[in-house]
Each structure stands twice: as C-alpha cells, then as structure tokens.
mmCIF file of C-alpha atoms and ligand atoms in Angstrom:
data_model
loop_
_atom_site.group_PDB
_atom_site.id
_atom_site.type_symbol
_atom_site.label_atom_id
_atom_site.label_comp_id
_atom_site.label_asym_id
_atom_site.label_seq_id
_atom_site.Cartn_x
_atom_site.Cartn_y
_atom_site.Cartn_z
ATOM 1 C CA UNK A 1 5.626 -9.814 26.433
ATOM 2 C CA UNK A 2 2.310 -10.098 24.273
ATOM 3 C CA UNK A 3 2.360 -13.654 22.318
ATOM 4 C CA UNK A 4 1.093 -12.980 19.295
ATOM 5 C CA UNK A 5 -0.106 -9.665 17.319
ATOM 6 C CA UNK A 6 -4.082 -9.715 15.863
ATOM 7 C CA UNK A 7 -5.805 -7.131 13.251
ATOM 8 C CA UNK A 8 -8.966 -6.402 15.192
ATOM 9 C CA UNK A 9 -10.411 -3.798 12.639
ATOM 10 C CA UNK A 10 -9.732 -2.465 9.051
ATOM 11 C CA UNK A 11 -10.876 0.910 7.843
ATOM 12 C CA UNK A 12 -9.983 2.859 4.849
ATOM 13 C CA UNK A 13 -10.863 6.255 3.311
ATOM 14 C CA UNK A 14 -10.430 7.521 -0.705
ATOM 15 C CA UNK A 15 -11.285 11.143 -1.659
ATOM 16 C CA UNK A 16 -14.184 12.078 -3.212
ATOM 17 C CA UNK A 17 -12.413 13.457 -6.755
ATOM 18 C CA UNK A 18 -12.477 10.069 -8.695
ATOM 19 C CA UNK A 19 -10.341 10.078 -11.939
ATOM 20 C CA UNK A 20 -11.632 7.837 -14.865
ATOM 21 C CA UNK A 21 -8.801 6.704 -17.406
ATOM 22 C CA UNK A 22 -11.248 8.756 -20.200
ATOM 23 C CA UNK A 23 -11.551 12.233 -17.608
ATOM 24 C CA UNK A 24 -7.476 11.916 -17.189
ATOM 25 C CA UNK A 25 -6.840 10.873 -20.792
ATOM 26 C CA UNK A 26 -8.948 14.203 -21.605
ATOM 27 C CA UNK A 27 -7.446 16.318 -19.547
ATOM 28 C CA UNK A 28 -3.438 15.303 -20.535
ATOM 29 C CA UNK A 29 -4.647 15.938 -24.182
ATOM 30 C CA UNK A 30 -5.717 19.343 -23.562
ATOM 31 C CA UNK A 31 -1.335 19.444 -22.910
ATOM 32 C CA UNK A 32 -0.853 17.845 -25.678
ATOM 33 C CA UNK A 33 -0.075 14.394 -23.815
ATOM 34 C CA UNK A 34 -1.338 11.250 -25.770
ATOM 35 C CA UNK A 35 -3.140 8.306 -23.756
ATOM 36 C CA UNK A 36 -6.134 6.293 -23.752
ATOM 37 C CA UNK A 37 -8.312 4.237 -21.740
ATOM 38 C CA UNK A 38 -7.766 1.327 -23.669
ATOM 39 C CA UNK A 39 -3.703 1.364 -23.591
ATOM 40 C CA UNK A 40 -4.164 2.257 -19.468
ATOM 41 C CA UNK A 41 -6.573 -0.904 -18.886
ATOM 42 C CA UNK A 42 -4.928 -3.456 -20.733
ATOM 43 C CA UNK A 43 -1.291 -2.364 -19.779
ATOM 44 C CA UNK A 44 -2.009 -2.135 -16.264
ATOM 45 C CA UNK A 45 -5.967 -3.427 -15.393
ATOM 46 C CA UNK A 46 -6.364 0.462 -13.964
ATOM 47 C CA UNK A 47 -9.643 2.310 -14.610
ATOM 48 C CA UNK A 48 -9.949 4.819 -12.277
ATOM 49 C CA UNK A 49 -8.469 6.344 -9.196
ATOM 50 C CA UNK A 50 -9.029 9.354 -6.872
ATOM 51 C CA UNK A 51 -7.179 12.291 -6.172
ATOM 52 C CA UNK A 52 -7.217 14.724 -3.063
ATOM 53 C CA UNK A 53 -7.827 18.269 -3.104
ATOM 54 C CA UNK A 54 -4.610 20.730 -2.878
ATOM 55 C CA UNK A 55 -5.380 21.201 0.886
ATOM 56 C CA UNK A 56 -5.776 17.467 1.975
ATOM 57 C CA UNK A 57 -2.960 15.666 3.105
ATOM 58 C CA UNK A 58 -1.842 12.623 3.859
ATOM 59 C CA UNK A 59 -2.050 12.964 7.796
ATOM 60 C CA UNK A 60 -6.374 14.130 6.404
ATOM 61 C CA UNK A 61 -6.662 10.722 4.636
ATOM 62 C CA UNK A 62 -4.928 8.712 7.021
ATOM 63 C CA UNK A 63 -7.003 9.715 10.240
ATOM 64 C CA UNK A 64 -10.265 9.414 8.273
ATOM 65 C CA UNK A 65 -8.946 5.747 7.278
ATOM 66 C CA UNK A 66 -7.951 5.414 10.793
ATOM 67 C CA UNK A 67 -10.948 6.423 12.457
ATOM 68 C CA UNK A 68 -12.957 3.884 10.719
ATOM 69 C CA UNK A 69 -10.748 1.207 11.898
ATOM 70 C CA UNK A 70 -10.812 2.482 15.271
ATOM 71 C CA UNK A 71 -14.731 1.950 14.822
ATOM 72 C CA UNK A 72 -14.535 -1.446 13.073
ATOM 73 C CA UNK A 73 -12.638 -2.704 16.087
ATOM 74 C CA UNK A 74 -14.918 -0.811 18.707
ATOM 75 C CA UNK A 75 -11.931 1.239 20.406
ATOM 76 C CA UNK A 76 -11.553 4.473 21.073
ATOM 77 C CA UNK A 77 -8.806 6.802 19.836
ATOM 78 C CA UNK A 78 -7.427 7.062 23.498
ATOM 79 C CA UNK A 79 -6.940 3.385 23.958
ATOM 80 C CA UNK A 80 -3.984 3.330 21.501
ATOM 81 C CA UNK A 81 -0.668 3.161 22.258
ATOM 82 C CA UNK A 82 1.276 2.992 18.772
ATOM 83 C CA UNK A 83 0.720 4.904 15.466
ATOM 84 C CA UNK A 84 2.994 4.137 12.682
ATOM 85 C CA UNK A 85 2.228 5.838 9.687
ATOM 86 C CA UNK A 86 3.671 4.520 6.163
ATOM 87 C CA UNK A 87 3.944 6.997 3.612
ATOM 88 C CA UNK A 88 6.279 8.678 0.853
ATOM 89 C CA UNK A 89 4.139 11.768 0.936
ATOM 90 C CA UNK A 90 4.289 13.107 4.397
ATOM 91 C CA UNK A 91 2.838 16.150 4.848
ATOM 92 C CA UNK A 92 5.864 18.134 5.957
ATOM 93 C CA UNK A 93 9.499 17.419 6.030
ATOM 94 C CA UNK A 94 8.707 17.338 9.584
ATOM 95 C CA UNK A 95 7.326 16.629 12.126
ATOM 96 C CA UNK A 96 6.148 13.047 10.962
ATOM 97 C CA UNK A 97 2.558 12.204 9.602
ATOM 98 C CA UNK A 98 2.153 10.329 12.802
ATOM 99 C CA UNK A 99 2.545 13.352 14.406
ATOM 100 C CA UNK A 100 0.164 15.359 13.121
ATOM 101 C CA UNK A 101 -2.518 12.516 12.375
ATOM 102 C CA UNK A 102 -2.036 11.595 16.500
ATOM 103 C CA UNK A 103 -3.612 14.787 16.908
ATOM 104 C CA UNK A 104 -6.207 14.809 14.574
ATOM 105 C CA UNK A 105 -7.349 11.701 16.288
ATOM 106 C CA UNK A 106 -7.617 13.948 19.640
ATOM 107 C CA UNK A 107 -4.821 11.886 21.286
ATOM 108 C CA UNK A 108 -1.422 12.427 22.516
ATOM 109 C CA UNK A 109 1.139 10.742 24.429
ATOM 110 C CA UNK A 110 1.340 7.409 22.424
ATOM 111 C CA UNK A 111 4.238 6.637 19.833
ATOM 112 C CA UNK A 112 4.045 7.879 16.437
ATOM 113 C CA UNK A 113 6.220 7.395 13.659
ATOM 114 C CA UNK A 114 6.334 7.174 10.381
ATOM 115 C CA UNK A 115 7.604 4.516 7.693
ATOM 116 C CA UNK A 116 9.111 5.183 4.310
ATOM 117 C CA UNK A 117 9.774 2.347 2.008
ATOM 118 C CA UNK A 118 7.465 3.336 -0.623
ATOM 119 C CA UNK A 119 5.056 0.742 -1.894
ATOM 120 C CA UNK A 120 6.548 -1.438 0.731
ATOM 121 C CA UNK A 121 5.678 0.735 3.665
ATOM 122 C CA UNK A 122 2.687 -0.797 4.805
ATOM 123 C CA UNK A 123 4.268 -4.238 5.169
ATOM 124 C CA UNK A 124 7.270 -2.969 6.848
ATOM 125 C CA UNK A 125 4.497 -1.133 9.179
ATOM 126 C CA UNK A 126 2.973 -3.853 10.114
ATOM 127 C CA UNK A 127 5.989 -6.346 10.824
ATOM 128 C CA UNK A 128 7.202 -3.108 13.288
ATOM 129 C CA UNK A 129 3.931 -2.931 15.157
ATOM 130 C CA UNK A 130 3.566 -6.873 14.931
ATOM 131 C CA UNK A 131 7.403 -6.816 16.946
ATOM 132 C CA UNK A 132 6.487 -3.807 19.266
ATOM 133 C CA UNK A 133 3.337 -5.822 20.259
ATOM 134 C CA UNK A 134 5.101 -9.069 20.458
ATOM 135 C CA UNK A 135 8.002 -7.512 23.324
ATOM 136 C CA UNK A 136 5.421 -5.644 24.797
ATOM 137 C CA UNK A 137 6.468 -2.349 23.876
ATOM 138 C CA UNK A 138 2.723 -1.306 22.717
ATOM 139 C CA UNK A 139 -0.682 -3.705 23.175
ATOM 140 C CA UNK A 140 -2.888 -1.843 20.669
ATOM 141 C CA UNK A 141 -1.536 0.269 17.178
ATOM 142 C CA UNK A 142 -2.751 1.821 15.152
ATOM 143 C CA UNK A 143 -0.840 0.622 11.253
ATOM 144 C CA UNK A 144 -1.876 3.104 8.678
ATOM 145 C CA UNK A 145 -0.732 3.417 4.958
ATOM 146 C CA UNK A 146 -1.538 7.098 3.621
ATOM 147 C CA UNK A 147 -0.360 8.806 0.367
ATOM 148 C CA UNK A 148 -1.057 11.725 -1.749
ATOM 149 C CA UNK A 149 1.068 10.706 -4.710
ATOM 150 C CA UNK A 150 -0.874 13.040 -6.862
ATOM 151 C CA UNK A 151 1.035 15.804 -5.258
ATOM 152 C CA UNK A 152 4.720 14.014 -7.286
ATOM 153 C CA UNK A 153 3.294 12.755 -10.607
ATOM 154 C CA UNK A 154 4.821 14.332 -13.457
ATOM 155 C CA UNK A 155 1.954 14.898 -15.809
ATOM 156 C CA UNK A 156 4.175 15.605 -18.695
ATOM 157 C CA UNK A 157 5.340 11.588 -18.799
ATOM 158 C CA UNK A 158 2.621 9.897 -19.671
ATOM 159 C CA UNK A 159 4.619 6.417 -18.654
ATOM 160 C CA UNK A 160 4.113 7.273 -15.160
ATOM 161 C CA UNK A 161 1.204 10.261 -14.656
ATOM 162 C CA UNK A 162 -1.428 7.486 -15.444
ATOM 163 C CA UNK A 163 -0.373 4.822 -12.746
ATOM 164 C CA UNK A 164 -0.902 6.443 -9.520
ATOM 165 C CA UNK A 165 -4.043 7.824 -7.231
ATOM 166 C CA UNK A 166 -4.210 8.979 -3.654
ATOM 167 C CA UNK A 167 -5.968 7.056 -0.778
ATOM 168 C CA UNK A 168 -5.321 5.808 2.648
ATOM 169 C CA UNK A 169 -6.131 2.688 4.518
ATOM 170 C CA UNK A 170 -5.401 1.571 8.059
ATOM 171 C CA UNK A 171 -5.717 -1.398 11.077
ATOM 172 C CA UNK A 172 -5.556 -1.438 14.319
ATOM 173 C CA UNK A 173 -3.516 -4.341 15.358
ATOM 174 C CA UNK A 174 -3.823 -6.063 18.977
ATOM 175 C CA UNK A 175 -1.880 -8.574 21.460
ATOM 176 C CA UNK A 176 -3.425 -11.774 21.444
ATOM 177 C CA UNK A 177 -3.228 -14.734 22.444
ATOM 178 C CA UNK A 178 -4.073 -16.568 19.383
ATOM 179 C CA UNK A 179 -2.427 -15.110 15.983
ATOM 180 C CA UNK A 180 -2.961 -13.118 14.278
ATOM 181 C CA UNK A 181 0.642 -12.156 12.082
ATOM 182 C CA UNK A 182 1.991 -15.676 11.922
ATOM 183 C CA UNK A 183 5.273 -14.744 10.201
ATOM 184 C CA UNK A 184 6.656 -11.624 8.316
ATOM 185 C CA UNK A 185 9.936 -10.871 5.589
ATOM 186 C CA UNK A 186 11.254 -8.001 4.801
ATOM 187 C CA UNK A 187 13.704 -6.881 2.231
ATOM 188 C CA UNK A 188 15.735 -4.075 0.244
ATOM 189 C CA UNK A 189 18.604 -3.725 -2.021
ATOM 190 C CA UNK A 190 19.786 0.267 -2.634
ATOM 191 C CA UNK A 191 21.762 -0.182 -6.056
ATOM 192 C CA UNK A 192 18.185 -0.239 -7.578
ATOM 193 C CA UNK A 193 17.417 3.593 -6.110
ATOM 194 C CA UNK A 194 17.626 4.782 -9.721
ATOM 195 C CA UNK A 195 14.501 2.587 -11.760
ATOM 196 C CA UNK A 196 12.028 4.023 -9.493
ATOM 197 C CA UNK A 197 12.670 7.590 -7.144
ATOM 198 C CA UNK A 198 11.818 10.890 -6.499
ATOM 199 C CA UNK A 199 15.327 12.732 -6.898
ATOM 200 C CA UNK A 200 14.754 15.913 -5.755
ATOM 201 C CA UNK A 201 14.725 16.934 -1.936
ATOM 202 C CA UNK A 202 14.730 20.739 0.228
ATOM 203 C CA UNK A 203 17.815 22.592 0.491
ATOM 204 C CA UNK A 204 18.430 25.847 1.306
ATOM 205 C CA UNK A 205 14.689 26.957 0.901
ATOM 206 C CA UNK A 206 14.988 25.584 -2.321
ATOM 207 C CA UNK A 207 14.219 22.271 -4.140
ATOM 208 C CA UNK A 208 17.848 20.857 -5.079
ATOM 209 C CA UNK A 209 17.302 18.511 -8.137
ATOM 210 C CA UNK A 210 13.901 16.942 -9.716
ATOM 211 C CA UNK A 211 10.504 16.724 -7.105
ATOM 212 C CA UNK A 212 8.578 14.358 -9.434
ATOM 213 C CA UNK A 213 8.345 11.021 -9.422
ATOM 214 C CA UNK A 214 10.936 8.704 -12.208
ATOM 215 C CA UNK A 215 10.500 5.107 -13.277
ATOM 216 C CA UNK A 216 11.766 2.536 -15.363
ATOM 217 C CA UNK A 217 9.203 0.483 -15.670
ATOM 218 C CA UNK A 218 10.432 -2.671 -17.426
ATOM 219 C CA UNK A 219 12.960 -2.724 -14.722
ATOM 220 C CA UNK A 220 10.240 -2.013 -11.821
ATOM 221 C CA UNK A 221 7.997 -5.182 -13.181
ATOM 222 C CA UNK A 222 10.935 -7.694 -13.526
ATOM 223 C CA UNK A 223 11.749 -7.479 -10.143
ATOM 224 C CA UNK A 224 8.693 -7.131 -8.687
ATOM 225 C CA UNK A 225 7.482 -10.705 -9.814
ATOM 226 C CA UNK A 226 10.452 -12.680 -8.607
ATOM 227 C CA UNK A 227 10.693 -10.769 -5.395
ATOM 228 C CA UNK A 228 7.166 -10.920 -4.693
ATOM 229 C CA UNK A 229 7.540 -14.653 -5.163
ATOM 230 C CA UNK A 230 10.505 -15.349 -2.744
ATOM 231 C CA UNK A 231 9.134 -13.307 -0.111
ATOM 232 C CA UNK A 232 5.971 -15.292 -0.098
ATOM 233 C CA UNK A 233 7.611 -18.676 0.171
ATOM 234 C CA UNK A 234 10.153 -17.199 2.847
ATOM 235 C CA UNK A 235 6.685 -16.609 5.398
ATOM 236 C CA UNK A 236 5.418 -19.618 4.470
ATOM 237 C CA UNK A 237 8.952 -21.619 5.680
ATOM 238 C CA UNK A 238 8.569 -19.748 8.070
ATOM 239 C CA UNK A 239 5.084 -20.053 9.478
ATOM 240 C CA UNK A 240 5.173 -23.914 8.503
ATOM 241 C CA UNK A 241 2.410 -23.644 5.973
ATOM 242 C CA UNK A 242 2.098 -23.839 1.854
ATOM 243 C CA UNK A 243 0.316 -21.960 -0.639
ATOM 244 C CA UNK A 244 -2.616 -24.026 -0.227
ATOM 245 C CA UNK A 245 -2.885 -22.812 3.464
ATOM 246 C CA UNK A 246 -3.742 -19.176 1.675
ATOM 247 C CA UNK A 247 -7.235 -18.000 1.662
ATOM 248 C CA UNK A 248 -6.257 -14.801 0.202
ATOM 249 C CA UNK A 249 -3.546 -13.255 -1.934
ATOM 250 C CA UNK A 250 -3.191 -9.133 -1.718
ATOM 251 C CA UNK A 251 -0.429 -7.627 -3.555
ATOM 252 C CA UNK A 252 0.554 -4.092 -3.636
ATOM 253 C CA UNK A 253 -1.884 -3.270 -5.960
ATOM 254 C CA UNK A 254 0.400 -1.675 -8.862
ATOM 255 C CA UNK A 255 -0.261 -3.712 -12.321
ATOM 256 C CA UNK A 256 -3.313 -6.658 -12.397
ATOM 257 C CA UNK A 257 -0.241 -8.425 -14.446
ATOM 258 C CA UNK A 258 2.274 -8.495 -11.848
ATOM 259 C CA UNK A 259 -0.636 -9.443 -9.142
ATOM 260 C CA UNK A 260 -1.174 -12.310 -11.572
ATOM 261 C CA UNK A 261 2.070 -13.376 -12.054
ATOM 262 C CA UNK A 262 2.531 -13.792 -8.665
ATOM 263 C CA UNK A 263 -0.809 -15.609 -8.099
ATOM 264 C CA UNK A 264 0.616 -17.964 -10.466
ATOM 265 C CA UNK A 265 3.876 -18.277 -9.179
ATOM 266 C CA UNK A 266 2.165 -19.628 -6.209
ATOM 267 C CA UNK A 267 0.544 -21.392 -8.269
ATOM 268 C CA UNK A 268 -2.823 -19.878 -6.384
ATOM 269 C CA UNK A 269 -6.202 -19.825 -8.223
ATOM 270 C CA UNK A 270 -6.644 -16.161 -9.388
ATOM 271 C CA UNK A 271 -9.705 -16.279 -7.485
ATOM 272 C CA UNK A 272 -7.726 -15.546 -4.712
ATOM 273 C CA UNK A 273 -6.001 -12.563 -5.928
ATOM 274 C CA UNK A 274 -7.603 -9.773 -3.668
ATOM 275 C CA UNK A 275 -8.010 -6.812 -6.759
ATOM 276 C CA UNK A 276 -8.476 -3.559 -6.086
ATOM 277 C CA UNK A 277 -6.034 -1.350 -8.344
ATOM 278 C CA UNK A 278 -8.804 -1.249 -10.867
ATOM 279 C CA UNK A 279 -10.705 1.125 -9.364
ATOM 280 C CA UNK A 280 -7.718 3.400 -6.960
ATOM 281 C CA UNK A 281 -4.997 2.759 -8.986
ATOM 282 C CA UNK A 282 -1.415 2.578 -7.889
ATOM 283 C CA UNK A 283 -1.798 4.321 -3.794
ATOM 284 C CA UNK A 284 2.182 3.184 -2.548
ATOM 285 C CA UNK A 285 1.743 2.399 0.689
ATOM 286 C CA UNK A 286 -1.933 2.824 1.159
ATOM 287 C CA UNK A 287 -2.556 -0.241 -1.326
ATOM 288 C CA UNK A 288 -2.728 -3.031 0.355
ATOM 289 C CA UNK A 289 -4.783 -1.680 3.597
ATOM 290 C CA UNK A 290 -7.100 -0.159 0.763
ATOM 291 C CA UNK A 291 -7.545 -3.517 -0.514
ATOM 292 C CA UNK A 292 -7.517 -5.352 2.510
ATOM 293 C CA UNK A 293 -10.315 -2.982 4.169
ATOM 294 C CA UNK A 294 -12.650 -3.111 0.549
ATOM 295 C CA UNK A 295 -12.699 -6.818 1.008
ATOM 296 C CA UNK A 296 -13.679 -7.362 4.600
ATOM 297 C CA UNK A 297 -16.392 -4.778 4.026
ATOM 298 C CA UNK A 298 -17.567 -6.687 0.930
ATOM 299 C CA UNK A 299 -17.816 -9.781 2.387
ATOM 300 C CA UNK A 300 -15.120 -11.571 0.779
ATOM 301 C CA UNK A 301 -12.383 -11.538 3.912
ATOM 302 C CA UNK A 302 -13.808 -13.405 6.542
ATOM 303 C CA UNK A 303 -12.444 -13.656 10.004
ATOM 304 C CA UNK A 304 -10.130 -16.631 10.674
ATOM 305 C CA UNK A 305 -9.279 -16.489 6.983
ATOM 306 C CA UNK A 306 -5.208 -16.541 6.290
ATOM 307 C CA UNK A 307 -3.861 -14.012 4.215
ATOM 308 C CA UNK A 308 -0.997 -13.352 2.258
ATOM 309 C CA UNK A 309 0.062 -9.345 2.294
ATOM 310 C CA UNK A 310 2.492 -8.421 -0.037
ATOM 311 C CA UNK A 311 4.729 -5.276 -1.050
ATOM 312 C CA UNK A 312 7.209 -4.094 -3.159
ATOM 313 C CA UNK A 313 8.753 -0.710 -4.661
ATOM 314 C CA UNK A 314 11.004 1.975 -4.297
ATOM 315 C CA UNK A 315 14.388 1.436 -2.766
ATOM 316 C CA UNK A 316 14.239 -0.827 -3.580
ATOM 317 C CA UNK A 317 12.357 -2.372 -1.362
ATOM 318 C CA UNK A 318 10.012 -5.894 -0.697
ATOM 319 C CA UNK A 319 8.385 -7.811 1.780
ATOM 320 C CA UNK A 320 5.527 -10.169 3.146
ATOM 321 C CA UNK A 321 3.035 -10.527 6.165
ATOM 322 C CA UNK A 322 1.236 -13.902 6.563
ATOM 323 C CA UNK A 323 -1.482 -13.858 8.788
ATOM 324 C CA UNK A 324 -4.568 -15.704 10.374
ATOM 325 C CA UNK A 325 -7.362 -12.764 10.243
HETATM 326 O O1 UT7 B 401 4.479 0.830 -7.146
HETATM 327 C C1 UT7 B 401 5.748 0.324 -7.349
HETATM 328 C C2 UT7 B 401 5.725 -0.757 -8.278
HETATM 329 N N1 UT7 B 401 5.525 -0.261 -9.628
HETATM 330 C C3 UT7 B 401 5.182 -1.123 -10.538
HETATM 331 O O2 UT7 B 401 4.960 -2.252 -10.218
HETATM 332 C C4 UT7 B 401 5.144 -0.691 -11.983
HETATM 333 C C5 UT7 B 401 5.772 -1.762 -12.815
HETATM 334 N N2 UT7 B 401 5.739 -1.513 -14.250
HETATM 335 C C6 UT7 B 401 4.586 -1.534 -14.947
HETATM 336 O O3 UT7 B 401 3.528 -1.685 -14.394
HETATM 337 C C7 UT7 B 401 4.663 -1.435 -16.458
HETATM 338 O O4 UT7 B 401 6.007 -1.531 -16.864
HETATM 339 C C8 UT7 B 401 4.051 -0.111 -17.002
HETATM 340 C C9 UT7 B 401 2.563 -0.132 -16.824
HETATM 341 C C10 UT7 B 401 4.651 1.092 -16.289
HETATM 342 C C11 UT7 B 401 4.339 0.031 -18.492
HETATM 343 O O5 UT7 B 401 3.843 -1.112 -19.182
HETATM 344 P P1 UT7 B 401 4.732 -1.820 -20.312
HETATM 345 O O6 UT7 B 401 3.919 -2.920 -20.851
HETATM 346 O O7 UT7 B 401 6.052 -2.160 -19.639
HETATM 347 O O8 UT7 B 401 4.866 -0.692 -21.391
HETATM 348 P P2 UT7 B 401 6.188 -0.064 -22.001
HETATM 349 O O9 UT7 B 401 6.877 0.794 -20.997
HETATM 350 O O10 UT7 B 401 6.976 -1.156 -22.657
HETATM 351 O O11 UT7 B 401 5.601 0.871 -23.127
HETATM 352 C C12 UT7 B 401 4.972 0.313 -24.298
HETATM 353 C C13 UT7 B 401 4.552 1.437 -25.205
HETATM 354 C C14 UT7 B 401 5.665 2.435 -25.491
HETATM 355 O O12 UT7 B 401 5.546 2.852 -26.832
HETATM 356 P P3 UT7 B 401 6.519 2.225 -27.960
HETATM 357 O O13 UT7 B 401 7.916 2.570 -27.509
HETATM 358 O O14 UT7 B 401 6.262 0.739 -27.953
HETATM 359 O O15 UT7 B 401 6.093 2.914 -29.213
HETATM 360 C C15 UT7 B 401 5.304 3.606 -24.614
HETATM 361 O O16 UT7 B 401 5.765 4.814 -25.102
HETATM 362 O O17 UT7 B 401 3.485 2.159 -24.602
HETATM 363 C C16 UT7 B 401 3.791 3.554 -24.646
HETATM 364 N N3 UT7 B 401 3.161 4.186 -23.478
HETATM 365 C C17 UT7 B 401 1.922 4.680 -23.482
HETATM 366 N N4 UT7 B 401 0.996 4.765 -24.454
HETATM 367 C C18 UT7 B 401 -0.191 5.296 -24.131
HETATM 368 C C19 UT7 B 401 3.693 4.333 -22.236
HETATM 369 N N5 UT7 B 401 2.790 4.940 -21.436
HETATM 370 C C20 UT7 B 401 1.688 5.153 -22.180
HETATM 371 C C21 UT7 B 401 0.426 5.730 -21.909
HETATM 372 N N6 UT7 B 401 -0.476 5.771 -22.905
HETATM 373 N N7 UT7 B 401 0.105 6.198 -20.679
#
C-alpha cells in the first residue's frame, strides 16, 4: 500500500499542422461551408488548433507527449509499471492505444490500458492510476490523454467541424508519501448518449451507421456548467478544503465560456482559469494534460501549487481531480 499518489512530471506534444480559424474558414468555403474567425472566437474563445497527418495516430502523439514527461520527471521508460491511455480515437479497434504506445516507448511487461469517457477520460485516468498507486497495484504510471479527433469531424456541419484539434498530453504519476491527488469524483449518466456521440461502429467489415462525430450543443453547454460545478465542490468536501484553497482552475478546455462559468461558479478570480483552448482547440481527453503541461513549462504552475482538474463530455460523462502539485 502506497499512501498517497504524486505527478512527478508533465509533458505534452501537438503536431506540427496548426489550423488558424481564417486557414479552416478558407478551406470549408472552398465546400461551400460558411464560417468565420470572428463567429469561432467569440462563440467559443478558439483561434487555432493542430491537426495530425493521415499516418499519425494517437498511440504517435501520445508516446511523444509521454516521453517528455518521462524526461520532466527524470525516469526512464523501463521504470514504469502502469500506462493508461485515455482516448476516443484509438488507433485500432484493438489492441488498445496502451498497447501499442507501451511499445513505442521500448517497454513491455507493465499494464496498459486504455480509458474511454471522452472529454472526461483524462480525469477518469488519473483517479484509476491515483487508486492503483494508492493499493499498491503500480508505484509509477504513466496517465496519458491522446486524440486524433480530426480523423471524426464532419466537415460538412459547420456547428461541430470548427471545435475540435488533435494533441496529446501526459504525467507520470508516483507513490508518495506526501500528496499529491488529495481527492477525486467521478460521474456519468447514459440517457444523455444522444447530445453528443459518434453513432457509427465496425460490423461485418463494414461501418454500421454514422462514423462522424454529432452534437447538440445547447444541450452539451447546459450541463457542462452545473456538472462541472458539483463535481468541484464534491473534491473539495472531500479533501476538507474551499475554493480559496485553489491555486489553479483547468477545465476541459472546450468553450472559454463554459471555463468561465465555472470559474465563477466557484466564485474563483478568472485569473485562475488555466486557458489553453485558444490556441489547440477542443483535444477530448488530451485537454487538460495539454493545458496542465503548457503551464508548468510557462512558469505559471508551480510545484506545491493545488489544482483543480476538471472534465466533462460524452456519455455522458464528468468528473474532478484535486491535487497538491
Ligand atoms: O468536449 C465536450 C464538451 N463540448 C462542449 O462543451 C461544447 C458545448 N457547446 C458549445 O460550446 C456551444 O454550444 C457551441 C460553440 C457548439 C455553439 O455555440 P452557441 O452559442 O450555442 O451557438 P448556437 O448553436 O446557438 O448557434 C448560433 C448560430 C446559429 O445560427 P442561427 O440559427 O442563429 O441563424 C448557427 O447556425 O450560429 C450558427 N453557427 C455558426 N455560424 C458560423 C453554428 N456554427 C457556426 C459556425 N460559423 N461554425
């Protein structure tokens, strides 16, 4: 038994190809598709985000992401004992990403899995390698959020084409003796399956129903405000702390308005909101490492700081992490 679980290095990785909001908005008018930079920004606080080559996959991004975590925490591929992979974009049906990323990292032997609950994946990640670590199932994981959502967009609906990039970012989490993940909440309710999915699956060597991503939107933000909100407290109860113990606030980064709402909610300065979907867009479950990893590089995440990790999406799905970095 470990007591406590500890993030001992971030890394992420984005592909070269970035997409500006006027090089997109050019190319869906060449299809006759009407957008703009201006409705994209002030809708949604996106500018930009990057998008993989045909050949790259998830399982590419993710050990490139991983890689430089392994180096920010000064380990070695071969000292892991845990990968968990989040990601709605695997590159195969199967084996997992895990899989496949495990030995692109040179290693074998260890755990792998992956983790799909969309947006929320890297949360759920993390609370499963935080409770592996905790019984003593695994000392040090590797927690990895990787997506290639490029690969489902539907760039005939403009409602939903304009939202999402691909990206990958990743931690490699440690038992400790001092925390580290101080308390986590995770939640999902199916009857919502319909305002935001990707119907279609393999059958028969064929794909049975639609392969591209559908949302409601309306319906996505409504919930994702409240939810984000009530997970947040529940960690907090939890942990026996208050907003005011937060240093830093990072959302899945899906709409600056939602991460606001929520800031405010929590009644948090929005100096504290962590923002990163301006420049990758919506990534699923690569957000919030891609966020977390951008500001500990910057500066702005210093160690001991506590942090507030938040997801929500498809499933529908939601959750928290609280931690002391
Ligand atoms: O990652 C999982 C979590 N996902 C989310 O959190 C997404 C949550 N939802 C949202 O972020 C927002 O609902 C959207 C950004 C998707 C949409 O923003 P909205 O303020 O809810 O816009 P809307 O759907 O009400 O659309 C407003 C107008 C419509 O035109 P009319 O009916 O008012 O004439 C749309 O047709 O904007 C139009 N529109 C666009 N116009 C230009 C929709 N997409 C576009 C576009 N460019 N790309």
């Amino acid at each position: 038994m470990n007591k406590y679980s500890r993030i001992t290095g971030t890394g992420s990785y984005l592909p070269p190809r970035r997409v500006t909001n006027a090089d997109l908005a050019a190319e869906l008018a060449a299809t006759g598709i009407e957008t703009s930079d201006q409705w994209i920004v002030e809708r949604t606080g996106i500018h930009s985000r990057y998008f993989a080559a045909p050949d790259v996959t998830s399982s590419d991004l993710g050990a490139q992401a991983a890689r430089n975590a392994l180096e920010a925490a000064g380990r070695n591929a071969d000292e892991i004992d845990l990968i968990i992979v989040a990601t709605s974009t695997p590159d195969m049906v199967f084996p997992s990403a895990a899989c496949i990323l495990q030995n692109k990292l040179g290693i074998a032997g260890c755990a792998a899995f992956d983790v799909q609950a969309v947006c929320s994946g890297f949360v759920y990640a993390l609370t499963i390698a935080d409770a592996m670590i905790r019984t003593g199932s695994a000392s040090k994981a590797l927690v990895i959020g990787a997506e290639v959502f490029s690969r489902i967009l539907d760039f005939t609906d403009r409602t939903t084409c304009v939202l999402f990039g691909d990206g990958a970012g990743a931690v490699v989490l440690e038992a400790s003796d001092t925390p580290g993940i101080l308390a986590t909440d995770l939640h999902a309710d199916g009857k919502h399956v319909g305002i935001l999915c990707v119907p279609g699956t393999v059958s028969g060597g064929k794909i049975l129903g639609d392969p591209l991503l559908k949302m409601d939107g309306q319906a996505v933000f409504k919930l994702a405000i409240g939810v984000l909100e009530d997970a947040a407290r529940a960690t907090l109860t939890k942990a026996g702390r208050t907003e005011a113990d937060i240093d830093w606030l990072i959302p899945h980064q899906a709409n600056i308005r939602i991460m606001q709402g929520t800031a405010r909610k929590l009644k948090m300065s929005l100096d504290k909101l962590i923002v990163t979907v301006n420049e990758h867009g919506n990534t699923s479950a690569a957000s919030i490492p891609l966020a977390l990893d951008a500001s500990v590089r910057s500066g702005k995440i210093k160690k001991g700081d506590t942090l507030m990790l938040e997801g929500v999406g498809g499933g529908f799905t939601w959750g928290a992490v609280l931690l002391d970095f």
